[in-house]
Amino acid sequence: MKKLLTTLSLPLYTMAMTAQDKPDILWILTDDHRADALECFNMATRGTKESRLGYVSSPALNKLASEGVLFTASYCNSPGSAPSRASMHTGLYPHHRGVYGFEYFHVHPDFNPVTMPEYLSKAGYNTTGFGKLGVRSKIKNKSGKDSNFIMYDTFFNTKDIEANGYFDWTTEKIWKGEDAGGKYVFQYPDGSRYEYYTDRKDSQLRESDIEAARKFHEKQDILLSYTGKRQKGKGGYPNTILGGENTMPTERTNDGYLNQEFYGYLDSMNKKYKSLTGVTVDGPADDEPQLYYIGYHFPHTPVMPSKTFRDKFKDKVYNIPEFDKEELAKMPKQIVRWYEKTMVDKMKTEEKQQFIRDYYAFCAMGDSLIGAAVDKFKESCRKRNREYVILIVCGDHSWHLGEQGACNKFAAYEQSNHTAVIAVSSGKKRFPAGKVVNDFVEHVDFMPTLMSAAGYNLNDKKFYYLDGYDLAAVASGKAKKRQYVIGEINHVCRPHAMIRTKDFLFTMRTRKDGAIPTMGVDANKDMKWALDVSLEEADAALYDLRVDPLERNNVAYEKKYRKLAECLRKKLGNIVLGDGRIECNWQKTNEYNRSTFALGADDKVIEIDESIIPEI
């Protein structure tokens, strides 16, 4: 079993690299970003700039891909922001981190790993974060209360920037009084604001709330999700905005202000300055290597591209993903519940067109912001005569634009999990210019990649616990090729895990009950449940990607596929349930268990007897 590293066993940084030798690092992460929003990805995988749905635009990311390596087969290890980001920052699969969804976890258990920014800080890096972190980690402060654990030396939170008036949209919560409830607040260039309630504490929206929302939606051409409590005057108003025109120009959107904060920091080398958060902070020190992390909001909802980019897409017509309700009859019950959360198929055709068009326009707007941030970073490196490494992750997971009838993530499907990654190095030795890598990579690879760039020797036995590879080793062909990727989540449609090979996707429920242990944790209780019950009871799904690349026909229960489904179930179950699975009671300081009944199951090799693979 892999040895887990604890903070107490953090090795001293004793490598020979000097501070000047270490490259500056820029890590950019987007949210809900589909791989096919990148022209370079489509060219590499389809031979055309357009996605399967139609027109996209990504000149900045295309340029970056030409300067480094484009990884076309990147998959997140959990199709939800919080667990995915926890895996990225720790280099551990969810089943080794004990974080499967949006539960708050803390850093006190003795299996707690060191995060990537902590390692780089130990290596002499000044680590700075901007924007959305999304790692739901806590630590007890001196008063004994839980407070956010930020692993970066300095972090510029989007909410702190918004609090000083820099936003295009934000949310407000009023906790007490007759006006208690939640509302959207939007800002216009002249400083005026518009707000409306999306819910009231007494579960009774007022007529004025409904009218205020209607006026804003009409003015900004807002498209709402069809799900939620929509009955006039009752419950909450749907607050999932799937399309519309932003109230601000690109540079004054939330992500635009994030860029301004980044610029201000870079321009304040060796001096103090007043940030957009309203406080005076120290700029970076010129004699230290730098790690900059930028967590952009786009293209997460509310999907509201600026007018400039929306106009560029206004006449585009898209291929609407096919979905037939007959597919629901073959979907596992938990996936049917997932579909029912959004039900895009209920939209009118013109609404589906807007939904897709505004999403890709939002991605194009974000592309322009990434390009500007990268240019500013490169300029800083040139001025300081420093080498650099850039890692662009698009995004923390992907997003459905009607596939499987959904506008969502959280599922095992391609469109929930498939992302695109670009890695660039100034010297080109680490990441050769213009190279395309089609081998499987996973989000647990990002931590070892940046640690290696900072000079850590990943062959040191102390790092055996890491689940990921250095992407530079993958690009050079030195890393062992994965024959599958895995993922797991407990959010929206019960605990479920997935394994994907070149030809097949298999998914199943992992735990009989919930996957967030609370009282009396026992890792042996029902741990093999998903391996012992019927495929039907385990909510299994199997997609034959050779004939069903769009994952529309679940064949797990068909007679000719049943042995194959059982084979993949055993492989997946042994990995995520038996190969060192952590289940922790996060309400306690150090109460957890680790399963050991299938140690070594995660060998990156998929062995299937050809006799059980149906002919096509």
Coordinates of C-alpha atoms in Angstrom, one line a residue:
M1 CA 0.0 0.0 0.0
K2 CA 1.2 3.5 -0.8
K3 CA 2.6 5.3 2.2
L4 CA 0.8 8.5 2.9
L5 CA 2.9 11.6 3.6
T6 CA 2.1 13.7 6.6
T7 CA 3.1 17.3 7.3
L8 CA 5.5 16.0 10.0
S9 CA 7.3 13.9 7.4
L10 CA 7.7 16.8 4.9
P11 CA 11.2 16.4 3.6
L12 CA 13.6 19.3 3.7
Y13 CA 14.3 20.9 0.3
T14 CA 18.0 20.0 -0.2
M15 CA 18.3 20.0 -4.0
A16 CA 21.1 21.9 -5.7
M17 CA 18.9 24.3 -7.7
T18 CA 19.4 27.9 -6.8
A19 CA 16.5 30.4 -6.5
Q20 CA 17.4 31.8 -9.9
D21 CA 17.4 28.4 -11.5
K22 CA 13.9 27.6 -10.5
P23 CA 11.3 28.7 -13.1
D24 CA 8.4 30.9 -12.3
I25 CA 5.2 28.9 -12.6
L26 CA 1.7 30.1 -13.7
W27 CA -1.1 27.6 -13.1
I28 CA -4.5 28.6 -14.6
L29 CA -7.7 26.7 -13.9
T30 CA -11.2 27.3 -15.3
D31 CA -14.5 26.0 -14.2
D32 CA -17.0 23.9 -16.2
H33 CA -14.8 24.3 -19.3
R34 CA -15.5 21.8 -22.2
A35 CA -12.5 20.6 -24.1
D36 CA -14.3 21.2 -27.4
A37 CA -14.4 25.0 -26.6
L38 CA -10.8 25.0 -27.8
E39 CA -10.1 25.1 -31.6
C40 CA -6.7 23.5 -31.0
F41 CA -8.4 20.5 -29.3
N42 CA -10.9 20.1 -32.1
M43 CA -8.1 20.3 -34.7
A44 CA -6.1 17.6 -32.9
T45 CA -9.1 15.3 -32.4
R46 CA -11.5 16.0 -35.3
G47 CA -9.4 17.8 -37.9
T48 CA -11.6 20.9 -37.8
K49 CA -11.7 24.0 -35.6
E50 CA -15.3 23.5 -34.9
S51 CA -16.7 21.3 -32.1
R52 CA -19.2 18.6 -32.9
L53 CA -21.9 21.3 -32.1
G54 CA -20.4 24.1 -34.1
Y55 CA -18.4 27.3 -34.0
V56 CA -15.9 28.0 -31.2
S57 CA -13.1 30.6 -30.8
S58 CA -9.9 30.3 -28.7
P59 CA -7.0 32.2 -30.3
A60 CA -5.1 32.6 -27.1
L61 CA -5.2 29.0 -26.1
N62 CA -4.4 27.9 -29.7
K63 CA -1.2 30.0 -29.4
L64 CA -0.3 28.5 -26.1
A65 CA -0.8 25.0 -27.5
S66 CA 1.5 25.8 -30.4
E67 CA 4.2 26.8 -27.8
G68 CA 3.9 23.6 -25.7
V69 CA 2.1 20.3 -25.3
L70 CA -1.6 19.8 -25.8
F71 CA -3.0 16.8 -23.8
T72 CA -6.2 15.8 -25.5
A73 CA -7.2 12.9 -23.3
S74 CA -7.3 14.6 -19.8
Y75 CA -9.9 13.4 -17.4
C76 CA -10.8 14.9 -14.0
N77 CA -10.9 12.5 -11.0
S78 CA -14.2 13.8 -9.8
P79 CA -16.9 15.6 -11.9
G80 CA -17.5 18.2 -9.2
S81 CA -15.5 21.3 -8.3
A82 CA -14.6 20.7 -4.7
P83 CA -13.5 17.0 -4.9
S84 CA -11.8 17.6 -8.2
R85 CA -9.8 20.6 -6.8
A86 CA -8.9 18.6 -3.7
S87 CA -7.4 15.9 -5.9
M88 CA -5.4 18.5 -8.0
H89 CA -3.9 20.1 -4.9
T90 CA -3.0 16.8 -3.1
G91 CA -2.2 14.5 -6.0
L92 CA -4.5 11.9 -4.6
Y93 CA -7.6 10.2 -6.0
P94 CA -10.8 10.9 -4.0
H95 CA -10.7 7.4 -2.5
H96 CA -7.1 8.1 -1.1
R97 CA -8.0 11.6 0.1
G98 CA -11.3 10.7 1.7
V99 CA -13.1 13.6 -0.1
Y100 CA -15.9 12.5 -2.4
G101 CA -18.0 15.6 -2.7
F102 CA -18.8 19.0 -1.2
E103 CA -18.3 18.0 2.4
Y104 CA -15.9 20.3 4.4
F105 CA -12.8 18.4 5.4
H106 CA -10.0 19.4 7.7
V107 CA -6.2 18.9 7.9
H108 CA -6.0 17.2 11.3
P109 CA -6.1 13.4 10.5
D110 CA -2.7 11.8 10.5
F111 CA -3.1 10.7 6.9
N112 CA -3.4 14.3 5.8
P113 CA -1.1 14.9 2.8
V114 CA 0.9 18.0 2.1
T115 CA -0.5 20.2 -0.7
M116 CA 1.4 21.2 -3.8
P117 CA 1.6 24.9 -2.8
E118 CA 3.0 23.9 0.6
Y119 CA 5.7 21.8 -1.1
L120 CA 6.6 24.7 -3.4
S121 CA 6.7 27.1 -0.5
K122 CA 9.1 24.8 1.3
A123 CA 11.2 24.8 -1.9
G124 CA 11.6 28.6 -1.6
Y125 CA 8.7 29.7 -3.8
N126 CA 6.4 32.6 -3.0
T127 CA 3.0 31.1 -3.7
T128 CA 0.1 33.4 -4.6
G129 CA -3.5 32.5 -5.5
F130 CA -6.1 34.6 -7.3
G131 CA -9.8 33.9 -7.6
K132 CA -11.7 30.6 -7.0
L133 CA -9.9 28.0 -5.0
G134 CA -12.8 25.7 -4.3
V135 CA -10.9 23.3 -1.9
R136 CA -13.2 23.0 1.0
S137 CA -10.6 22.5 3.7
K138 CA -10.8 23.8 7.3
I139 CA -8.4 24.1 10.2
K140 CA -9.1 24.8 13.8
N141 CA -7.8 28.2 14.9
K142 CA -6.7 29.2 18.4
S143 CA -10.3 29.7 19.5
G144 CA -11.1 26.1 18.5
K145 CA -13.4 27.2 15.7
D146 CA -13.0 26.0 12.1
S147 CA -11.6 28.5 9.7
N148 CA -10.6 28.3 6.0
F149 CA -7.2 26.7 5.4
I150 CA -5.6 28.5 2.6
M151 CA -2.4 26.7 1.5
Y152 CA -1.0 29.6 -0.5
D153 CA 1.2 32.2 1.1
T154 CA -1.1 34.9 -0.2
F155 CA -4.6 34.5 -1.6
F156 CA -6.8 37.1 -3.3
N157 CA -10.3 35.9 -2.9
T158 CA -12.9 36.9 -5.5
K159 CA -15.4 37.6 -2.7
D160 CA -13.0 40.1 -1.1
I161 CA -12.6 41.9 -4.4
E162 CA -16.3 42.0 -4.9
A163 CA -16.8 43.4 -1.4
N164 CA -15.0 46.6 -2.6
G165 CA -17.3 47.1 -5.5
Y166 CA -15.4 45.3 -8.2
F167 CA -17.9 42.9 -9.8
D168 CA -20.4 42.4 -12.6
W169 CA -22.5 40.1 -10.5
T170 CA -22.5 38.8 -7.0
T171 CA -24.9 37.2 -4.5
E172 CA -26.1 38.5 -1.2
K173 CA -27.6 36.7 1.8
I174 CA -29.7 38.5 4.4
W175 CA -30.0 36.3 7.4
K176 CA -32.5 38.0 9.7
G177 CA -35.6 40.2 9.5
E178 CA -38.5 40.5 7.1
D179 CA -36.2 40.9 4.2
A180 CA -34.3 37.7 4.9
G181 CA -33.4 35.7 1.8
G182 CA -30.9 35.4 -1.1
K183 CA -30.6 37.7 -4.0
Y184 CA -28.6 38.4 -7.1
V185 CA -26.9 41.8 -7.4
F186 CA -25.7 43.0 -10.9
Q187 CA -23.6 46.1 -11.6
Y188 CA -23.5 48.4 -14.6
P189 CA -20.6 50.5 -15.9
D190 CA -22.0 53.7 -14.5
G191 CA -21.9 52.2 -11.0
S192 CA -25.7 51.7 -10.8
R193 CA -26.9 48.3 -9.5
Y194 CA -29.8 46.0 -10.0
E195 CA -30.9 43.3 -7.6
Y196 CA -33.7 40.8 -7.2
Y197 CA -34.5 38.0 -4.8
T198 CA -34.1 34.4 -5.8
D199 CA -35.5 33.0 -2.5
R200 CA -37.1 34.2 0.7
K201 CA -36.6 32.8 4.1
D202 CA -40.3 32.2 4.5
S203 CA -40.4 30.4 1.1
Q204 CA -42.8 33.0 -0.3
L205 CA -41.5 35.2 -3.0
R206 CA -43.4 38.5 -3.3
E207 CA -45.0 39.8 -6.5
S208 CA -42.4 42.6 -6.5
D209 CA -39.6 39.9 -6.5
I210 CA -41.1 38.2 -9.5
E211 CA -41.5 41.4 -11.4
A212 CA -38.0 42.7 -10.6
A213 CA -36.6 39.4 -11.9
R214 CA -38.7 39.5 -15.0
K215 CA -37.6 43.1 -15.9
F216 CA -33.9 42.2 -15.5
H217 CA -34.2 39.0 -17.5
E218 CA -35.9 40.8 -20.3
K219 CA -33.3 43.6 -20.4
Q220 CA -30.3 41.2 -20.4
D221 CA -31.9 38.5 -22.5
I222 CA -31.5 36.0 -19.6
L223 CA -32.1 32.3 -20.2
L224 CA -32.9 30.3 -17.0
S225 CA -32.8 26.6 -16.3
Y226 CA -36.2 24.9 -16.6
T227 CA -35.7 23.2 -13.2
G228 CA -36.4 24.7 -9.8
K229 CA -39.4 26.2 -8.0
R230 CA -41.0 28.2 -10.7
Q231 CA -44.5 28.6 -9.5
K232 CA -45.3 32.3 -9.2
G233 CA -45.3 33.6 -5.7
K234 CA -44.1 30.4 -4.1
G235 CA -40.8 28.9 -3.1
G236 CA -37.6 30.3 -4.8
Y237 CA -37.0 31.7 -8.2
P238 CA -34.7 29.6 -10.4
N239 CA -31.2 31.2 -10.2
T240 CA -29.3 29.1 -12.7
I241 CA -28.6 31.5 -15.5
L242 CA -27.7 29.5 -18.7
G243 CA -27.4 32.5 -21.0
G244 CA -27.7 36.2 -21.3
E245 CA -25.7 39.4 -21.9
N246 CA -23.3 40.6 -19.2
T247 CA -24.0 44.0 -17.7
M248 CA -20.2 44.9 -17.9
P249 CA -17.6 44.9 -20.6
T250 CA -15.0 42.0 -20.5
E251 CA -12.4 43.8 -18.5
R252 CA -15.0 44.7 -15.8
T253 CA -16.5 41.3 -15.3
N254 CA -15.5 39.3 -12.2
D255 CA -12.8 37.5 -14.2
G256 CA -11.7 40.8 -15.7
Y257 CA -11.2 42.2 -12.3
L258 CA -9.3 39.1 -11.3
N259 CA -6.8 39.9 -14.1
Q260 CA -6.5 43.4 -12.8
E261 CA -5.6 42.1 -9.4
F262 CA -3.0 39.8 -11.0
Y263 CA -1.5 42.7 -12.9
G264 CA -1.3 44.9 -9.8
Y265 CA 0.5 42.2 -8.0
L266 CA 3.0 41.6 -10.8
D267 CA 3.6 45.3 -11.1
S268 CA 4.4 45.7 -7.4
M269 CA 7.7 43.6 -7.3
N270 CA 9.6 44.4 -4.0
K271 CA 7.1 46.9 -2.8
K272 CA 3.8 47.3 -0.9
Y273 CA 0.6 48.3 -2.8
K274 CA -3.1 48.6 -2.2
S275 CA -5.0 45.7 -3.8
L276 CA -8.5 45.6 -5.1
T277 CA -9.4 43.8 -1.9
G278 CA -8.9 47.1 -0.2
V279 CA -5.9 46.2 1.9
T280 CA -2.2 47.0 1.6
V281 CA -0.2 43.9 0.8
D282 CA 3.4 43.0 -0.1
G283 CA 4.2 42.5 -3.7
P284 CA 6.4 39.5 -4.8
A285 CA 10.1 39.5 -4.0
D286 CA 12.3 39.6 -7.1
D287 CA 14.8 37.2 -5.6
E288 CA 12.2 34.4 -5.1
P289 CA 10.8 32.0 -7.6
Q290 CA 7.0 32.5 -8.0
L291 CA 4.0 30.2 -8.2
Y292 CA 0.9 32.1 -9.4
Y293 CA -2.4 30.3 -9.4
I294 CA -5.4 31.9 -11.1
G295 CA -8.9 30.3 -10.6
Y296 CA -11.2 31.8 -13.2
H297 CA -15.0 31.7 -12.8
F298 CA -15.8 31.2 -16.4
P299 CA -17.7 29.5 -18.0
H300 CA -19.5 28.5 -14.8
T301 CA -23.1 29.8 -14.4
P302 CA -24.3 32.5 -14.5
V303 CA -23.3 32.2 -18.2
M304 CA -23.2 35.8 -19.2
P305 CA -20.6 36.8 -21.8
S306 CA -19.9 40.4 -22.5
K307 CA -21.7 42.1 -25.4
T308 CA -18.5 42.2 -27.4
F309 CA -18.2 38.4 -27.4
R310 CA -21.9 37.8 -27.5
D311 CA -22.1 39.8 -30.7
K312 CA -19.4 37.6 -32.3
F313 CA -21.6 34.6 -31.8
K314 CA -25.1 36.0 -32.3
D315 CA -25.6 34.6 -35.8
K316 CA -24.1 31.1 -35.2
V317 CA -26.3 28.1 -35.5
Y318 CA -25.4 24.9 -33.6
N319 CA -26.1 21.2 -33.8
I320 CA -28.2 20.4 -30.8
P321 CA -27.1 17.2 -29.1
E322 CA -29.6 14.4 -29.7
F323 CA -31.5 13.0 -26.7
D324 CA -34.4 10.6 -26.7
K325 CA -36.4 10.0 -23.5
E326 CA -36.2 6.3 -24.3
E327 CA -32.6 6.5 -23.1
L328 CA -34.0 7.1 -19.6
A329 CA -35.4 3.6 -19.5
K330 CA -31.9 2.2 -19.7
M331 CA -30.2 4.7 -17.4
P332 CA -29.5 3.6 -13.8
K333 CA -32.0 5.2 -11.3
Q334 CA -29.3 7.5 -9.9
I335 CA -28.6 8.9 -13.4
V336 CA -32.3 9.4 -14.0
R337 CA -32.3 11.5 -10.9
W338 CA -29.3 13.4 -12.2
Y339 CA -31.1 14.1 -15.5
E340 CA -34.1 15.4 -13.6
K341 CA -32.0 18.1 -12.0
T342 CA -31.8 20.0 -15.3
M343 CA -33.9 18.4 -18.2
V344 CA -32.5 20.5 -21.1
D345 CA -34.7 18.5 -23.5
K346 CA -37.7 20.5 -22.2
M347 CA -36.2 23.7 -23.6
K348 CA -37.5 25.2 -26.9
T349 CA -35.2 24.9 -29.9
E350 CA -34.4 28.7 -29.9
E351 CA -33.5 28.4 -26.1
K352 CA -31.2 25.5 -26.8
Q353 CA -29.5 27.5 -29.5
Q354 CA -28.9 30.4 -27.0
F355 CA -27.8 28.0 -24.3
I356 CA -25.0 26.6 -26.5
R357 CA -24.2 29.9 -28.2
D358 CA -23.8 31.9 -25.0
Y359 CA -21.7 29.1 -23.4
Y360 CA -19.2 29.1 -26.2
A361 CA -19.1 32.9 -26.3
F362 CA -18.4 32.9 -22.6
C363 CA -15.5 30.5 -23.2
A364 CA -14.2 32.8 -26.0
M365 CA -14.3 35.8 -23.6
G366 CA -12.4 33.8 -21.0
D367 CA -9.8 32.8 -23.7
S368 CA -9.1 36.5 -24.2
L369 CA -8.5 37.0 -20.4
I370 CA -6.2 34.0 -20.2
G371 CA -4.2 35.3 -23.2
A372 CA -3.8 38.7 -21.4
A373 CA -2.8 37.1 -18.1
V374 CA -0.2 34.9 -19.8
D375 CA 1.3 37.8 -21.7
K376 CA 1.6 39.8 -18.5
F377 CA 3.2 36.8 -16.8
K378 CA 5.7 36.3 -19.6
E379 CA 6.6 40.0 -19.5
S380 CA 7.4 39.7 -15.8
C381 CA 9.6 36.7 -16.5
R382 CA 11.5 38.5 -19.2
K383 CA 12.1 41.5 -17.0
R384 CA 13.4 39.3 -14.3
N385 CA 15.4 37.1 -16.7
R386 CA 13.6 34.0 -15.4
E387 CA 12.5 30.7 -17.1
Y388 CA 8.9 29.8 -16.8
V389 CA 6.4 26.9 -16.8
I390 CA 2.7 27.4 -17.7
L391 CA 0.0 24.9 -16.9
I392 CA -3.5 25.6 -18.3
V393 CA -6.3 23.3 -17.1
C394 CA -9.6 23.7 -19.0
G395 CA -11.4 23.1 -16.6
D396 CA -11.8 21.5 -13.2
H397 CA -14.3 19.2 -15.0
S398 CA -16.5 19.6 -18.1
W399 CA -20.1 20.5 -18.8
H400 CA -23.1 19.1 -20.7
L401 CA -24.7 21.2 -23.4
G402 CA -27.7 18.9 -23.8
E403 CA -26.0 15.6 -24.0
Q404 CA -27.9 13.0 -21.9
G405 CA -30.6 15.7 -21.7
A406 CA -28.6 17.7 -19.2
C407 CA -26.9 21.0 -18.5
N408 CA -24.8 19.8 -15.6
K409 CA -21.8 17.8 -14.5
F410 CA -21.5 15.3 -11.6
A411 CA -22.0 12.2 -13.8
A412 CA -19.7 9.5 -15.3
Y413 CA -20.2 10.7 -18.9
E414 CA -17.6 12.0 -21.2
Q415 CA -19.1 15.5 -21.1
S416 CA -18.8 15.6 -17.3
N417 CA -15.2 14.5 -17.1
H418 CA -13.2 15.1 -20.3
T419 CA -11.0 18.2 -20.2
A420 CA -8.1 19.7 -22.1
V421 CA -4.7 20.6 -20.7
I422 CA -1.9 22.7 -22.1
A423 CA 1.7 22.8 -20.7
V424 CA 4.3 25.2 -21.8
S425 CA 8.0 25.7 -20.8
S426 CA 10.2 28.6 -21.8
G427 CA 13.1 26.3 -22.7
K428 CA 10.9 23.9 -24.6
K429 CA 12.9 21.0 -23.3
R430 CA 10.3 20.0 -20.6
F431 CA 7.3 20.6 -22.9
P432 CA 8.3 20.6 -26.6
A433 CA 6.5 23.2 -28.8
G434 CA 3.5 22.0 -30.9
K435 CA 3.4 18.5 -29.5
V436 CA 0.0 16.7 -29.1
V437 CA -0.3 13.9 -26.6
N438 CA -3.3 11.6 -26.9
D439 CA -2.4 9.3 -23.9
F440 CA -4.7 9.3 -20.9
V441 CA -3.8 11.9 -18.2
E442 CA -5.6 12.7 -15.0
H443 CA -6.0 15.7 -12.7
V444 CA -3.9 14.0 -10.1
D445 CA -1.0 14.6 -12.5
F446 CA -0.9 18.4 -11.9
M447 CA 0.7 18.3 -8.4
P448 CA 3.7 16.1 -9.4
T449 CA 4.1 18.1 -12.6
L450 CA 4.6 21.4 -10.8
M451 CA 6.6 19.8 -8.0
S452 CA 9.0 18.3 -10.7
A453 CA 9.2 21.7 -12.4
A454 CA 10.2 23.2 -9.0
G455 CA 13.1 20.7 -8.7
Y456 CA 11.7 17.9 -6.6
N457 CA 12.9 14.4 -7.4
L458 CA 9.6 12.4 -7.7
N459 CA 11.6 9.2 -7.5
D460 CA 12.3 9.9 -3.8
K461 CA 10.5 7.1 -1.9
K462 CA 8.7 9.8 0.2
F463 CA 6.6 10.6 -2.9
Y464 CA 5.4 7.1 -3.6
Y465 CA 2.0 8.0 -2.2
L466 CA 1.3 10.3 -5.1
D467 CA -1.3 8.9 -7.6
G468 CA -0.3 11.1 -10.5
Y469 CA 2.5 11.4 -13.1
D470 CA 4.7 14.3 -14.1
L471 CA 3.2 15.5 -17.4
A472 CA 6.6 16.1 -18.8
A473 CA 7.3 12.4 -18.4
V474 CA 4.1 11.6 -20.1
A475 CA 4.9 13.9 -23.0
S476 CA 8.4 12.3 -23.4
G477 CA 7.0 8.8 -23.2
K478 CA 8.9 8.0 -20.0
A479 CA 5.8 7.5 -17.9
K480 CA 3.9 4.2 -17.8
K481 CA 0.9 4.4 -20.1
R482 CA -2.5 4.3 -18.4
Q483 CA -5.0 1.9 -19.9
Y484 CA -7.8 3.5 -18.0
V485 CA -8.8 6.5 -15.9
I486 CA -11.0 6.6 -12.8
G487 CA -13.1 9.0 -10.9
E488 CA -15.6 9.1 -8.1
I489 CA -18.2 11.5 -6.5
N490 CA -21.0 11.4 -4.0
H491 CA -22.9 14.5 -5.1
V492 CA -26.3 14.7 -6.8
C493 CA -26.8 11.1 -7.8
R494 CA -25.5 9.1 -4.8
P495 CA -22.0 7.8 -4.4
H496 CA -20.7 6.4 -7.7
A497 CA -17.4 5.7 -9.4
M498 CA -16.3 5.3 -13.0
I499 CA -13.6 3.6 -15.0
R500 CA -13.0 4.5 -18.7
T501 CA -10.9 2.6 -21.2
K502 CA -10.3 3.4 -24.8
D503 CA -13.3 1.2 -25.7
F504 CA -15.6 1.2 -22.7
L505 CA -17.1 3.3 -19.9
F506 CA -18.4 1.5 -16.8
T507 CA -19.9 3.2 -13.7
M508 CA -21.6 2.0 -10.6
R509 CA -22.8 3.0 -7.1
T510 CA -20.0 2.5 -4.7
R511 CA -21.7 2.5 -1.3
K512 CA -25.1 1.2 -0.1
D513 CA -25.8 4.4 1.9
G514 CA -24.1 7.7 2.0
A515 CA -20.4 8.2 1.4
I516 CA -19.9 10.9 4.1
P517 CA -19.2 9.0 7.3
T518 CA -20.3 10.6 10.5
M519 CA -20.7 8.4 13.6
G520 CA -18.8 5.2 14.2
V521 CA -16.8 4.9 11.0
D522 CA -16.1 1.3 10.0
A523 CA -14.3 0.9 6.7
N524 CA -15.2 -2.8 6.7
K525 CA -18.9 -2.3 7.0
D526 CA -20.6 -3.1 3.6
M527 CA -17.3 -2.1 1.9
K528 CA -17.8 -4.9 -0.7
W529 CA -21.5 -4.2 -1.1
A530 CA -21.1 -2.8 -4.7
L531 CA -19.1 -5.9 -5.7
D532 CA -21.6 -8.4 -4.2
V533 CA -25.0 -7.2 -5.2
S534 CA -26.6 -7.5 -8.6
L535 CA -25.5 -5.1 -11.4
E536 CA -29.1 -3.7 -11.3
E537 CA -28.9 -3.0 -7.5
A538 CA -25.5 -1.4 -8.0
D539 CA -27.0 1.0 -10.6
A540 CA -24.4 -0.2 -13.1
A541 CA -24.0 1.3 -16.5
L542 CA -21.8 0.2 -19.4
Y543 CA -21.3 2.0 -22.7
D544 CA -19.6 0.4 -25.7
L545 CA -17.6 3.4 -27.0
R546 CA -16.8 1.5 -30.2
V547 CA -20.3 1.8 -31.4
D548 CA -21.8 4.3 -29.0
P549 CA -19.2 7.1 -28.6
L550 CA -22.0 9.5 -27.4
E551 CA -22.8 7.2 -24.5
R552 CA -26.5 7.0 -25.1
N553 CA -27.2 3.2 -24.8
N554 CA -26.5 1.5 -21.4
V555 CA -25.8 -2.2 -22.2
A556 CA -24.8 -3.3 -18.7
Y557 CA -27.8 -5.5 -18.3
E558 CA -27.8 -7.1 -21.8
K559 CA -26.9 -10.8 -21.8
K560 CA -24.0 -10.5 -24.2
Y561 CA -22.4 -7.7 -22.2
R562 CA -23.0 -9.0 -18.7
K563 CA -19.6 -10.8 -18.3
L564 CA -17.8 -7.7 -19.5
A565 CA -19.7 -5.5 -17.0
E566 CA -18.8 -7.9 -14.2
C567 CA -15.2 -7.8 -15.2
L568 CA -15.1 -4.0 -15.2
R569 CA -17.0 -3.9 -11.9
K570 CA -14.4 -6.1 -10.3
K571 CA -11.6 -4.0 -11.5
L572 CA -13.2 -0.7 -10.6
G573 CA -14.5 -1.9 -7.2
N574 CA -11.1 -3.4 -6.2
I575 CA -9.4 0.0 -6.9
V576 CA -11.8 2.5 -5.3
L577 CA -13.1 0.2 -2.5
G578 CA -10.2 -2.0 -1.7
D579 CA -6.9 -0.4 -2.6
G580 CA -6.4 1.9 0.4
R581 CA -9.8 3.6 0.5
I582 CA -10.1 6.3 3.1
E583 CA -13.4 7.0 4.8
C584 CA -13.1 9.7 7.4
N585 CA -15.5 11.2 9.9
W586 CA -14.8 14.9 9.2
Q587 CA -16.7 15.9 12.3
K588 CA -13.9 14.4 14.4
T589 CA -10.2 15.2 14.6
N590 CA -8.7 11.8 13.7
E591 CA -11.5 9.2 13.1
Y592 CA -11.1 7.2 9.9
N593 CA -10.5 3.8 8.4
R594 CA -8.6 2.5 5.4
S595 CA -9.6 -0.5 3.5
T596 CA -6.9 -3.0 2.3
F597 CA -8.7 -6.0 0.7
A598 CA -7.3 -5.3 -2.8
L599 CA -4.0 -3.5 -2.3
G600 CA -2.2 -3.0 -5.6
A601 CA -5.4 -3.2 -7.7
D602 CA -4.6 0.1 -9.4
D603 CA -1.9 -1.1 -11.7
K604 CA -3.0 1.0 -14.7
V605 CA -3.5 -2.2 -16.7
I606 CA -6.9 -3.4 -17.9
E607 CA -7.0 -7.1 -18.7
I608 CA -10.2 -8.4 -20.4
D609 CA -10.6 -11.9 -21.8
E610 CA -11.4 -11.3 -25.5
S611 CA -14.1 -14.0 -25.3
I612 CA -16.3 -11.7 -23.2
I613 CA -16.0 -8.7 -25.5
P614 CA -19.0 -8.7 -27.9
E615 CA -18.2 -8.5 -31.6
I616 CA -19.3 -5.4 -33.4

